[in-house]
Coordinates of C-alpha atoms in Angstrom, one line a residue:
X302 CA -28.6 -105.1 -82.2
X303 CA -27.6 -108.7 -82.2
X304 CA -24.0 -107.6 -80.9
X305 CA -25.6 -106.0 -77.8
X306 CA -28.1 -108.8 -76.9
X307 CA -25.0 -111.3 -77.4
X308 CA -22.5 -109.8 -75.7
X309 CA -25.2 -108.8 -72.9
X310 CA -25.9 -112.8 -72.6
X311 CA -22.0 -113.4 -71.9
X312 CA -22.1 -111.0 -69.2
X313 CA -25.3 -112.5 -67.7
X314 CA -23.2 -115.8 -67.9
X315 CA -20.1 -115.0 -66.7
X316 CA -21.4 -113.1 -63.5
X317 CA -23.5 -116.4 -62.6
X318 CA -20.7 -118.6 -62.9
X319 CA -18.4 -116.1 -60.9
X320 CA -21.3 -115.8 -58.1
X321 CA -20.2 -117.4 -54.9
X322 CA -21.1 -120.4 -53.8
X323 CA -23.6 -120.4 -50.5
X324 CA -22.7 -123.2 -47.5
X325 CA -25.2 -125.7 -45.8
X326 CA -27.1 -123.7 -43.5
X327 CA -25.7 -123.8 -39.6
X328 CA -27.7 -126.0 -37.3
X329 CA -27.6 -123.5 -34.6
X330 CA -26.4 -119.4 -34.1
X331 CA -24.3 -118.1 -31.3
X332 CA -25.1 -114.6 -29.8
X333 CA -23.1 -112.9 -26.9
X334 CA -25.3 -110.3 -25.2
X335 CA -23.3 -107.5 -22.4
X336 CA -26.0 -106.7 -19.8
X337 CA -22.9 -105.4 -17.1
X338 CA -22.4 -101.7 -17.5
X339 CA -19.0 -100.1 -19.1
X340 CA -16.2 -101.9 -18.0
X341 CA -14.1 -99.0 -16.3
X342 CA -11.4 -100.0 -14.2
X343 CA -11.8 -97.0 -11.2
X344 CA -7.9 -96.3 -9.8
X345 CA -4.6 -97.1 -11.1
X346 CA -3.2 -100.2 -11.6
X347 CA -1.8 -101.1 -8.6
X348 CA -4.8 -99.9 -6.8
X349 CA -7.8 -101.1 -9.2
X350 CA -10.5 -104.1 -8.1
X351 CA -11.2 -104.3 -11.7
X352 CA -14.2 -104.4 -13.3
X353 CA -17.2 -106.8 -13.6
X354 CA -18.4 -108.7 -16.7
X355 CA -21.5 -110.5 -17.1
X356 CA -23.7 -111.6 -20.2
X357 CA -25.5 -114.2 -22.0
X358 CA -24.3 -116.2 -24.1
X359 CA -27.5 -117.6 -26.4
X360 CA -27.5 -120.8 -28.5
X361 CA -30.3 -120.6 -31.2
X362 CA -31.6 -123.6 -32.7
X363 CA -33.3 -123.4 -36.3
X364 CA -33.4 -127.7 -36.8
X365 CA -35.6 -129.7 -35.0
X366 CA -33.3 -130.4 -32.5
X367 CA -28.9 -130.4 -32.2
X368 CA -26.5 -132.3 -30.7
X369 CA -23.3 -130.1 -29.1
X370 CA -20.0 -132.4 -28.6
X371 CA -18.1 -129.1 -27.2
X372 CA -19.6 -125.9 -26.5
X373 CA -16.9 -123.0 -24.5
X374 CA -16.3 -119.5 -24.7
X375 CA -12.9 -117.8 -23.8
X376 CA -11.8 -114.0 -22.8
X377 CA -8.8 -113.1 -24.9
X378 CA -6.6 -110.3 -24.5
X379 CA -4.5 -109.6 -28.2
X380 CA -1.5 -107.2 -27.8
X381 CA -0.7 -106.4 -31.8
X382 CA 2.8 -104.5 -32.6
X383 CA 2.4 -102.8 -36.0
X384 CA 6.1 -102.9 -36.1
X385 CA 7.1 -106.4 -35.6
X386 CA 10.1 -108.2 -35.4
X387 CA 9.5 -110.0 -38.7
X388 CA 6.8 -108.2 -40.6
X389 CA 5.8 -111.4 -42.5
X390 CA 5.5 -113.7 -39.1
X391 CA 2.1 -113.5 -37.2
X392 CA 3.1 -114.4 -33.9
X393 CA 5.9 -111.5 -34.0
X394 CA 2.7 -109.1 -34.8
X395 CA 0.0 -110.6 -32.5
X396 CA 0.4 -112.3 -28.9
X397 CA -2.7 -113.7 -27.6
X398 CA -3.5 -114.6 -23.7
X399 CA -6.1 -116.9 -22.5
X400 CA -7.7 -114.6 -19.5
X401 CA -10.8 -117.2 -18.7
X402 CA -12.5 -120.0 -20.1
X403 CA -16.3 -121.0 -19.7
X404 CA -17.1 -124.6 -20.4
X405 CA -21.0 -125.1 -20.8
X406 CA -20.8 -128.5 -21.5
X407 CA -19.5 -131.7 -19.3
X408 CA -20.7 -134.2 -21.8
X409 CA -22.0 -134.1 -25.0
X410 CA -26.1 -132.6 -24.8
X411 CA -29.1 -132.3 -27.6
X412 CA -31.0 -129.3 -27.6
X413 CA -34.3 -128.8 -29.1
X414 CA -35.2 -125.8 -31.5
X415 CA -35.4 -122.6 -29.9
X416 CA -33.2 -120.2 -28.1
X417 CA -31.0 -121.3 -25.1
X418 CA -29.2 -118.9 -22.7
X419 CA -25.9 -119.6 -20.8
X420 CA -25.3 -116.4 -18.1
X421 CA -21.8 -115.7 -17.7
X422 CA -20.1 -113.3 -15.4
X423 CA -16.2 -112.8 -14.9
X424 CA -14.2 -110.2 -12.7
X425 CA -11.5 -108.5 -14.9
X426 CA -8.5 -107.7 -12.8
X427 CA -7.2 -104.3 -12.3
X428 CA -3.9 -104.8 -13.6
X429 CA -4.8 -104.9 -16.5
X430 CA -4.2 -102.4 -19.3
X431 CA -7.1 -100.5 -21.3
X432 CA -8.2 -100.8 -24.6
X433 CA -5.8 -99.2 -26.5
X434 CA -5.0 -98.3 -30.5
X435 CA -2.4 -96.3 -31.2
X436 CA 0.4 -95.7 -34.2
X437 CA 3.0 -98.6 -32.8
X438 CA 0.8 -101.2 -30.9
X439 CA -3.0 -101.9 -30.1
X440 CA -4.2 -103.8 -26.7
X441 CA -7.6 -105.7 -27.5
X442 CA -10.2 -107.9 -25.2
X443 CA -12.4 -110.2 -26.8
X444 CA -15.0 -113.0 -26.1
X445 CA -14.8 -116.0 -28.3
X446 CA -17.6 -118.4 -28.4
X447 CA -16.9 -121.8 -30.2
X448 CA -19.7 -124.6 -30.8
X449 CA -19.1 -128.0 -32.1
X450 CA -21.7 -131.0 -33.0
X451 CA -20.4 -134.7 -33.7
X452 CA -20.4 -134.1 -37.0
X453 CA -17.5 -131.0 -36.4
X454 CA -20.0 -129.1 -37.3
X455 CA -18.7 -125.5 -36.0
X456 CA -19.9 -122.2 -34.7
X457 CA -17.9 -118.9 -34.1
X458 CA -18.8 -116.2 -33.0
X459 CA -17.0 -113.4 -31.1
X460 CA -17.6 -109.8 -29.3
X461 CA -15.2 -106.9 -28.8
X462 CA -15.2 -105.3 -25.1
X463 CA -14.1 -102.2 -24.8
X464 CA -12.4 -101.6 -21.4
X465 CA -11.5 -98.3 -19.8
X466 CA -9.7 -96.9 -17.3
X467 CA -10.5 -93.7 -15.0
X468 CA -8.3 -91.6 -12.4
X469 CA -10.1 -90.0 -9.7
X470 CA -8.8 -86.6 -9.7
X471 CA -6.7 -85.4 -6.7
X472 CA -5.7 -82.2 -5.6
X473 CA -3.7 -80.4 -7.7
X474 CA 0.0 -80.5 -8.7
X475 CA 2.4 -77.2 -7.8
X476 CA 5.9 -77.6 -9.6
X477 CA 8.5 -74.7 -9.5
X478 CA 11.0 -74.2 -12.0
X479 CA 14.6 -71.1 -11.6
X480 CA 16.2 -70.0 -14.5
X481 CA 19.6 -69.2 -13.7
X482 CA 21.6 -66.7 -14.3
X483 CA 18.5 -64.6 -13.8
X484 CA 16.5 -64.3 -10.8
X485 CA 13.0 -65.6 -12.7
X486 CA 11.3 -68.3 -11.3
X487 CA 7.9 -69.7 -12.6
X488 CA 5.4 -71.6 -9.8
X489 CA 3.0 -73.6 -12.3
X490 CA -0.2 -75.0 -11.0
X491 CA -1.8 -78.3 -13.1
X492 CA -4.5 -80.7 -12.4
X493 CA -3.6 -83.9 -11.0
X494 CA -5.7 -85.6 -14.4
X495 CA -7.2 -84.1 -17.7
X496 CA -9.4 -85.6 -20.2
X497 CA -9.6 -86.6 -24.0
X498 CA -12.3 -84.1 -24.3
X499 CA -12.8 -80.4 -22.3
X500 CA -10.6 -77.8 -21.1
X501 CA -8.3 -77.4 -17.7
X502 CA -6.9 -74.8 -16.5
X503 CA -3.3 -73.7 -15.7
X504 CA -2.4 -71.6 -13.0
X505 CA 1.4 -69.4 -13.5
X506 CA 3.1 -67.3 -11.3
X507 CA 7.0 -65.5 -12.5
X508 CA 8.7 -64.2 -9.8
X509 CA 12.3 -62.0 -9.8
X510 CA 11.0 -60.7 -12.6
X511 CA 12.3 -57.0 -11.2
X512 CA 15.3 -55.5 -9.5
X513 CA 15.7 -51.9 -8.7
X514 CA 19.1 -50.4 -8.9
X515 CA 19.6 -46.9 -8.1
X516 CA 17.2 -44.7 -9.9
X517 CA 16.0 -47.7 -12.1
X518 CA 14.5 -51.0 -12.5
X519 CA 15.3 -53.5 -14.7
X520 CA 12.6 -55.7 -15.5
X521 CA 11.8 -58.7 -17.4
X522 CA 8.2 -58.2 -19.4
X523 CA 6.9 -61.6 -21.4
X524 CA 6.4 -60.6 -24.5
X525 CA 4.5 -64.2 -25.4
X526 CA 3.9 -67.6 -24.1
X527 CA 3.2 -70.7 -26.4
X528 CA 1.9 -74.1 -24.9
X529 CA 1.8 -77.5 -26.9
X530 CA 0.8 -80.7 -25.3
X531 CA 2.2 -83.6 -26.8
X532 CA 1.8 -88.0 -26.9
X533 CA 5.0 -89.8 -27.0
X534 CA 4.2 -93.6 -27.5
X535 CA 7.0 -96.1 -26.9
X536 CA 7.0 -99.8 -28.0
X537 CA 9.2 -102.9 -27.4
X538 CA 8.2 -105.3 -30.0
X539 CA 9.2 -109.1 -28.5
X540 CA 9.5 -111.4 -31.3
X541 CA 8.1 -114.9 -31.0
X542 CA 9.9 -117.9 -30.2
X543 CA 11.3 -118.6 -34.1
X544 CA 12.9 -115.0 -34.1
X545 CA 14.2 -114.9 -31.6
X546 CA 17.8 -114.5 -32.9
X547 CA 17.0 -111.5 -34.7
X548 CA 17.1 -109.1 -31.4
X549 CA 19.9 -111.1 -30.0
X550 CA 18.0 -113.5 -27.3
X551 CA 14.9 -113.9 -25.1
X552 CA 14.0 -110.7 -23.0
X553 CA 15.2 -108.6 -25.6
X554 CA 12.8 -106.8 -28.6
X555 CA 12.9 -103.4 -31.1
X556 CA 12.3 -100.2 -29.7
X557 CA 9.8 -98.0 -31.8
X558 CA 9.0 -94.3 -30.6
X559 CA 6.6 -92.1 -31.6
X560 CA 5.4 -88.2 -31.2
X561 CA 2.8 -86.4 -32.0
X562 CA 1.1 -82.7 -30.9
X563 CA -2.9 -83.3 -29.2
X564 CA -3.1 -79.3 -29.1
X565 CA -1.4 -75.8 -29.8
X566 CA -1.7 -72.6 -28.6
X567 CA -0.5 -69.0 -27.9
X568 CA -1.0 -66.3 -25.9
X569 CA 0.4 -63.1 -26.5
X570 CA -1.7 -61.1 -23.3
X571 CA -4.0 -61.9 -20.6
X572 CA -1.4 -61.6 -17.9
X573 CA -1.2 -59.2 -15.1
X574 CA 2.5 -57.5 -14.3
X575 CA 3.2 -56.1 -10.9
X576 CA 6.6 -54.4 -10.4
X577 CA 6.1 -52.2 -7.3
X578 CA 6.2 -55.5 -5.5
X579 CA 9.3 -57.0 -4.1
X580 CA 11.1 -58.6 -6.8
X581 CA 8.1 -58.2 -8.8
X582 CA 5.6 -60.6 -9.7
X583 CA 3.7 -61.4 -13.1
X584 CA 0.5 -63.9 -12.9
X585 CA -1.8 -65.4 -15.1
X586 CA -4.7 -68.1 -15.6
X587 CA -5.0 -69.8 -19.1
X588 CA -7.3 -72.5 -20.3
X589 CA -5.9 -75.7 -22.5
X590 CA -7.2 -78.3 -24.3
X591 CA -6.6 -81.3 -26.4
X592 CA -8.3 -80.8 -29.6
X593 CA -11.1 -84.1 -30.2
X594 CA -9.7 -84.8 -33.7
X595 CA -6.5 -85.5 -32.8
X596 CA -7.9 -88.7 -31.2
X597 CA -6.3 -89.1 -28.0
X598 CA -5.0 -92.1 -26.0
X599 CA -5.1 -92.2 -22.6
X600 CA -2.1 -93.4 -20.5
X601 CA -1.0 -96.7 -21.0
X602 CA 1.9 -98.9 -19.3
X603 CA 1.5 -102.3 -20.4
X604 CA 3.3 -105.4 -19.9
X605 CA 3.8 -106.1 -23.1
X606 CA 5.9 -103.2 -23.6
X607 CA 3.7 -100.5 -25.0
X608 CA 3.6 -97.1 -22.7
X609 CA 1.6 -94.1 -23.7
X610 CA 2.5 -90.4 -21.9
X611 CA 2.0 -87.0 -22.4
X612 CA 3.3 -83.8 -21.2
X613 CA 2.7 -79.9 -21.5
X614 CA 5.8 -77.9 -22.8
X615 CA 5.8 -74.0 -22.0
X616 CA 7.6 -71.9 -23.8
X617 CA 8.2 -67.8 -22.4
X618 CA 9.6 -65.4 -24.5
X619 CA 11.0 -62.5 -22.1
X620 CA 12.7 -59.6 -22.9
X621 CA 14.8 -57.0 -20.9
X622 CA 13.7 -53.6 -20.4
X623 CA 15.3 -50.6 -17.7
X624 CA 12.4 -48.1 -16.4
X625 CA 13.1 -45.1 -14.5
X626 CA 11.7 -45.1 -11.5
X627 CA 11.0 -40.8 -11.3
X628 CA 9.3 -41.4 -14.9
X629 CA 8.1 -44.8 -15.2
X630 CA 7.4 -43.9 -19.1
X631 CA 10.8 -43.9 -20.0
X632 CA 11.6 -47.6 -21.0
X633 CA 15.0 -48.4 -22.6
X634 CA 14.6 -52.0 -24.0
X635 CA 18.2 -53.8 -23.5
X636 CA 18.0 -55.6 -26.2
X637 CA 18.2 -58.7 -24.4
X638 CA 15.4 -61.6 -24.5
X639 CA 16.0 -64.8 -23.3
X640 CA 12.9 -67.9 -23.8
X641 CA 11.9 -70.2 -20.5
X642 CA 11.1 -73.5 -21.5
X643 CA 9.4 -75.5 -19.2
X644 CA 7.7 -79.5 -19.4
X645 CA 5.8 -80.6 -17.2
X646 CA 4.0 -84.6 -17.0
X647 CA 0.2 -84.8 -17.9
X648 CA -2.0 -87.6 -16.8
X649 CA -5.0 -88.5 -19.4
X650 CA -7.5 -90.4 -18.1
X651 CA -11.3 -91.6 -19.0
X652 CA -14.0 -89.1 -16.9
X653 CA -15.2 -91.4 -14.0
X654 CA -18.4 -89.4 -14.5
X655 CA -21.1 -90.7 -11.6
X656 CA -20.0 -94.7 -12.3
X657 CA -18.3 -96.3 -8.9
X658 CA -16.3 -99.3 -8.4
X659 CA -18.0 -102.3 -8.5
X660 CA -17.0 -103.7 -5.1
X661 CA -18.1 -100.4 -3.5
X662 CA -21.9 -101.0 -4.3
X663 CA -23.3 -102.3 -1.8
X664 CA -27.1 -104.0 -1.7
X665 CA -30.1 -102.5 0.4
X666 CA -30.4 -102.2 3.9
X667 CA -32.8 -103.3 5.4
X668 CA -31.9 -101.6 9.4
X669 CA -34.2 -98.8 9.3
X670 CA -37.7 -100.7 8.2
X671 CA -39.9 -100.4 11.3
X672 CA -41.6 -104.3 12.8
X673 CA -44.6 -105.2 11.3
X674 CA -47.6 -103.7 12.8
X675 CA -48.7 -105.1 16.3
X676 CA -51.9 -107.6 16.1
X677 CA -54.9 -106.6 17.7
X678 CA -56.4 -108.0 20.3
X679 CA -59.2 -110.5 20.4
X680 CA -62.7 -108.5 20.2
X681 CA -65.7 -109.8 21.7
X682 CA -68.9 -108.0 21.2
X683 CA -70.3 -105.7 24.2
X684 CA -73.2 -106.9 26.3
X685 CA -73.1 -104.3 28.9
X686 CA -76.5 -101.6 29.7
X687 CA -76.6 -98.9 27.0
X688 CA -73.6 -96.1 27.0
X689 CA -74.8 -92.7 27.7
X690 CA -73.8 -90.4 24.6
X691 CA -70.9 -88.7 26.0
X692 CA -68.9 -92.5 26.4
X693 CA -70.0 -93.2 22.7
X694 CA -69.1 -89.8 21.5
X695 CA -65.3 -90.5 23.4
X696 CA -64.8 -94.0 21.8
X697 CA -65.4 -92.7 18.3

């Protein structure tokens, strides 16, 4: 008994000694509050006005009163490589860019307790690249708010902004793809832009899939059609001034690539086979999607060397068949079967849902509101004979 109550006091003792230590309480606290919308960047890059950023920035005093020596806040984009030039160096893993700076302070100011709001509001250019996370490198906006009293005194505090970027669709894409030696030819219709989340569909028309000869036709029949869409990300990791060496000189960094599958499918029917036609014709409509889990990332060319693309890869299987054209139930497979593989470039994009650019919102107009009532005239009371009735019954 004496065991357990001893060895339960060294426990009690050790865990208070290995307790960490609290700071002095901060003079003041720093909040950043967003009140613009999402920052979506309508258009491509080259096309973009950018987005609009405003906020508060609140300064919340719990002493009597504080004195501020410096008090700024900064917009920082971080590119991050995850496979830097030297693993152990963090300038080779993280480059950080200054975007804007907000000084609040000209001089050194007291503030009494309570809470104090600085508005802030900053126009993030179009060029720039999305938020982005993926296997090889990571593109990331933040706000950094930085508070300092004579006494260096400090207070941090920062805020993440996500920022997006959405492609109007256009009208839709028609590629065309021939498979010599044979006379097949596939017309594919895509949508100009698809999304992380939802399906599009994909329009596919196979021509000179039939030639008669004689008393016969020799077709071509697909037997089954796979799709995959797929991500390839490619990074060029710059090193930092010290390593420079290690890729041979400035302008040059390491080249990482990476692929991975956002959706599967097959399809072994659902097309419709016409062979009476010239040349004959097979057509069908199929619906794809990029699966959710697979966590997308939208298209991405950045300047600091990370690109993000995607593409849809068709795969026909086909296979040879001679019909008689007196009986068209005799069919002689040829034994021959050839598979048409096709890529084609997918755009993924952010829905623009019902959002508009910011410089295309424009304030109320005021054209259409009528002038203000006219005045009325100056009355002056009647001192006339008496109306008859019928002249009172016409003024009221």
């Amino acid at each position: 008994m004496d065991f357990f109550l001893h060895k339960e006091g060294k426990e009690k003792r050790k865990s208070v000694s290995g307790s960490p230590k609290l700071g002095p309480a901060k003079p003041a606290k720093l909040e950043i509050g967003i009140e613009s919308p999402p920052l979506v960047m309508y258009g491509s890059m080259a096309s973009s006005t950018g987005a609009l950023l405003s906020g508060q920035l609140v300064l919340s005093v719990s002493d009597e009163n504080v004195k501020l020596q410096h008090f700024e806040m900064q917009l920082l984009a971080k590119a991050t490589t995850k496979k830097p030039v030297s693993k152990d160096c963090p300038d080779c893993r993280t480059q950080t860019t200054e975007l804007f700076q907000w000084k609040f302070l000209s001089e050194p100011a007291r503030f009494p307790k309570g809470r104090h709001s600085f508005p802030f509001s900053y126009l993030l250019p179009g060029k720039l690249p999305a938020t982005t996370n993926s296997a090889l490198g990571a593109i990331d906006y933040v706000l950094s708010a930085k508070a300092t009293t004579p006494l260096q005194d400090t207070m941090l505090v920062e805020s993440s902004l996500k920022v997006y970027r959405a492609l109007v669709p256009g009208n839709d894409r028609t590629s065309l793809r021939i498979f010599p030696p044979t006379n097949l030819a596939a017309t594919i219709i895509l949508p100009s832009v698809i999304h992380p989340i939802g399906e599009f569909n994909v329009q596919m028309r196979v021509s000179g899939c039939a030639e008669n000869e004689g008393n016969t036709q020799r077709r071509w029949r697909i037997r089954k059609m796979n799709s995959r869409i797929e991500e390839n990300t490619k990074m060029i990791s710059p090193p930092c001034p010290k390593h420079v060496h290690k890729v041979g000189g400035e302008g040059k960094g390491i080249l990482s690539n990476d692929t991975r599958v956002l959706g599967i499918q097959d399809f072994k029917d659902g097309w419709k086979s016409d062979f009476d036609t010239h040349g004959g014709l097979i057509e069908m409509e199929f619906p794809l999607s990029v699966k959710p889990i697979a966590n997308p990332i939208c298209d991405v060319d950045a300047p600091n060397g990370l690109e993000i693309t995607h593409k849809l890869i068709l795969e026909l299987i086909v296979a040879e068949e001679i019909v008689s054209l007196k009986n068209t139930k005799l069919v002689t497979p040829t034994g021959t079967a050839r598979v048409l593989r096709m890529q084609f470039v997918l755009v993924l994009t952010e829905r623009s849902g019902l959002g508009i650019s910011w410089d295309e919102e424009q304030p109320p107009m005021y054209d259409d509101v009528p002038a203000s009532p006219p005045s009325y005239a100056k009355m002056v009371d009647y001192e006339g004979e008496p109306l008859p009735d019928h002249e009172l019954a016409r003024l009221t």
